[in-house]
C-alpha cells in the first residue's frame, strides 16, 4: 500500500508539473493573440482595405480583415476554454497530490507512534 501511495504521489506531481507548463504556454499564446487583436484593432478602418495575411503552413494567404478578426476571436475563445479545463485539471491534481502526501504522512506518523 505504501508503494502504491508513493507511486500515486509521484505521478500526481509529474502530471501537475506538465499541467502547469501547459497552462503557462496557453497563457503566453493568449497574450500573443490579444496583442495581435489589439494591433489589428489599432489599424484605422478608413475605407481602404489593408492587406492582411494569415500563416498557412510555410506560406501566407491573403484574408479579409473581418475574416482575420473573426478567426482571432475564435482562437481566443478556444484558448480560454482550454485554460479553464487546464485550471480544473490543475485543481484536481493538486487535491490528489495533497491526499497522497497526507496518507504518507499518516502512515509514517502512525508507524512512529507505534514504534516509539
mmCIF file of C-alpha atoms in Angstrom, residues 13-88:
data_model
loop_
_atom_site.group_PDB
_atom_site.id
_atom_site.type_symbol
_atom_site.label_atom_id
_atom_site.label_comp_id
_atom_site.label_asym_id
_atom_site.label_seq_id
_atom_site.Cartn_x
_atom_site.Cartn_y
_atom_site.Cartn_z
ATOM 1 C CA UNK A 13 3.494 15.511 -9.019
ATOM 2 C CA UNK A 14 4.717 14.852 -12.570
ATOM 3 C CA UNK A 15 1.258 15.402 -14.063
ATOM 4 C CA UNK A 16 0.935 18.634 -12.083
ATOM 5 C CA UNK A 17 4.259 19.907 -13.439
ATOM 6 C CA UNK A 18 3.218 19.063 -17.018
ATOM 7 C CA UNK A 19 -0.163 20.704 -16.483
ATOM 8 C CA UNK A 20 1.430 23.887 -15.122
ATOM 9 C CA UNK A 21 3.733 24.018 -18.161
ATOM 10 C CA UNK A 22 0.708 23.672 -20.451
ATOM 11 C CA UNK A 23 -1.083 26.459 -18.577
ATOM 12 C CA UNK A 24 1.876 28.815 -18.900
ATOM 13 C CA UNK A 25 2.170 28.014 -22.631
ATOM 14 C CA UNK A 26 -1.535 28.679 -23.187
ATOM 15 C CA UNK A 27 -1.275 31.950 -21.238
ATOM 16 C CA UNK A 28 1.623 33.015 -23.494
ATOM 17 C CA UNK A 29 -0.417 32.073 -26.562
ATOM 18 C CA UNK A 30 -3.384 34.029 -25.220
ATOM 19 C CA UNK A 31 -1.253 37.105 -24.545
ATOM 20 C CA UNK A 32 0.238 36.980 -28.047
ATOM 21 C CA UNK A 33 -3.242 36.612 -29.519
ATOM 22 C CA UNK A 34 -4.509 39.587 -27.500
ATOM 23 C CA UNK A 35 -1.573 41.687 -28.713
ATOM 24 C CA UNK A 36 -2.326 40.698 -32.308
ATOM 25 C CA UNK A 37 -6.006 41.571 -31.882
ATOM 26 C CA UNK A 38 -5.006 44.909 -30.370
ATOM 27 C CA UNK A 39 -2.645 45.695 -33.235
ATOM 28 C CA UNK A 40 -5.287 44.877 -35.838
ATOM 29 C CA UNK A 41 -7.834 46.984 -33.963
ATOM 30 C CA UNK A 42 -5.408 49.929 -33.974
ATOM 31 C CA UNK A 43 -5.301 49.935 -37.786
ATOM 32 C CA UNK A 44 -7.806 52.557 -38.952
ATOM 33 C CA UNK A 45 -10.828 51.468 -40.981
ATOM 34 C CA UNK A 46 -10.801 54.486 -43.288
ATOM 35 C CA UNK A 47 -12.378 52.907 -46.324
ATOM 36 C CA UNK A 48 -9.283 51.473 -47.958
ATOM 37 C CA UNK A 49 -8.733 47.814 -47.211
ATOM 38 C CA UNK A 50 -5.445 46.947 -45.516
ATOM 39 C CA UNK A 51 -3.972 43.708 -46.790
ATOM 40 C CA UNK A 52 -3.748 41.048 -44.103
ATOM 41 C CA UNK A 53 -2.089 37.693 -44.366
ATOM 42 C CA UNK A 54 -2.637 34.531 -42.418
ATOM 43 C CA UNK A 55 0.061 31.907 -41.983
ATOM 44 C CA UNK A 56 -0.792 28.643 -43.712
ATOM 45 C CA UNK A 57 1.977 26.128 -43.111
ATOM 46 C CA UNK A 58 5.103 27.645 -44.657
ATOM 47 C CA UNK A 59 3.165 30.131 -46.769
ATOM 48 C CA UNK A 60 0.874 33.102 -46.252
ATOM 49 C CA UNK A 61 -2.598 33.637 -47.622
ATOM 50 C CA UNK A 62 -4.340 36.992 -48.034
ATOM 51 C CA UNK A 63 -7.544 37.213 -45.999
ATOM 52 C CA UNK A 64 -10.074 39.999 -45.455
ATOM 53 C CA UNK A 65 -9.840 41.929 -42.180
ATOM 54 C CA UNK A 66 -13.221 40.662 -40.964
ATOM 55 C CA UNK A 67 -12.167 37.052 -41.506
ATOM 56 C CA UNK A 68 -8.887 37.666 -39.688
ATOM 57 C CA UNK A 69 -10.662 39.293 -36.726
ATOM 58 C CA UNK A 70 -13.252 36.503 -36.574
ATOM 59 C CA UNK A 71 -10.545 33.804 -36.670
ATOM 60 C CA UNK A 72 -8.559 35.507 -33.906
ATOM 61 C CA UNK A 73 -11.647 35.844 -31.695
ATOM 62 C CA UNK A 74 -12.412 32.162 -32.259
ATOM 63 C CA UNK A 75 -8.850 31.217 -31.321
ATOM 64 C CA UNK A 76 -9.087 33.377 -28.199
ATOM 65 C CA UNK A 77 -12.327 31.658 -27.181
ATOM 66 C CA UNK A 78 -10.742 28.220 -27.692
ATOM 67 C CA UNK A 79 -7.684 29.165 -25.632
ATOM 68 C CA UNK A 80 -9.913 30.462 -22.824
ATOM 69 C CA UNK A 81 -11.819 27.160 -22.799
ATOM 70 C CA UNK A 82 -8.558 25.189 -22.767
ATOM 71 C CA UNK A 83 -7.232 27.334 -19.912
ATOM 72 C CA UNK A 84 -10.436 26.733 -17.975
ATOM 73 C CA UNK A 85 -10.135 22.976 -18.476
ATOM 74 C CA UNK A 86 -6.443 23.015 -17.525
ATOM 75 C CA UNK A 87 -7.297 25.009 -14.405
ATOM 76 C CA UNK A 88 -9.848 22.401 -13.368
#
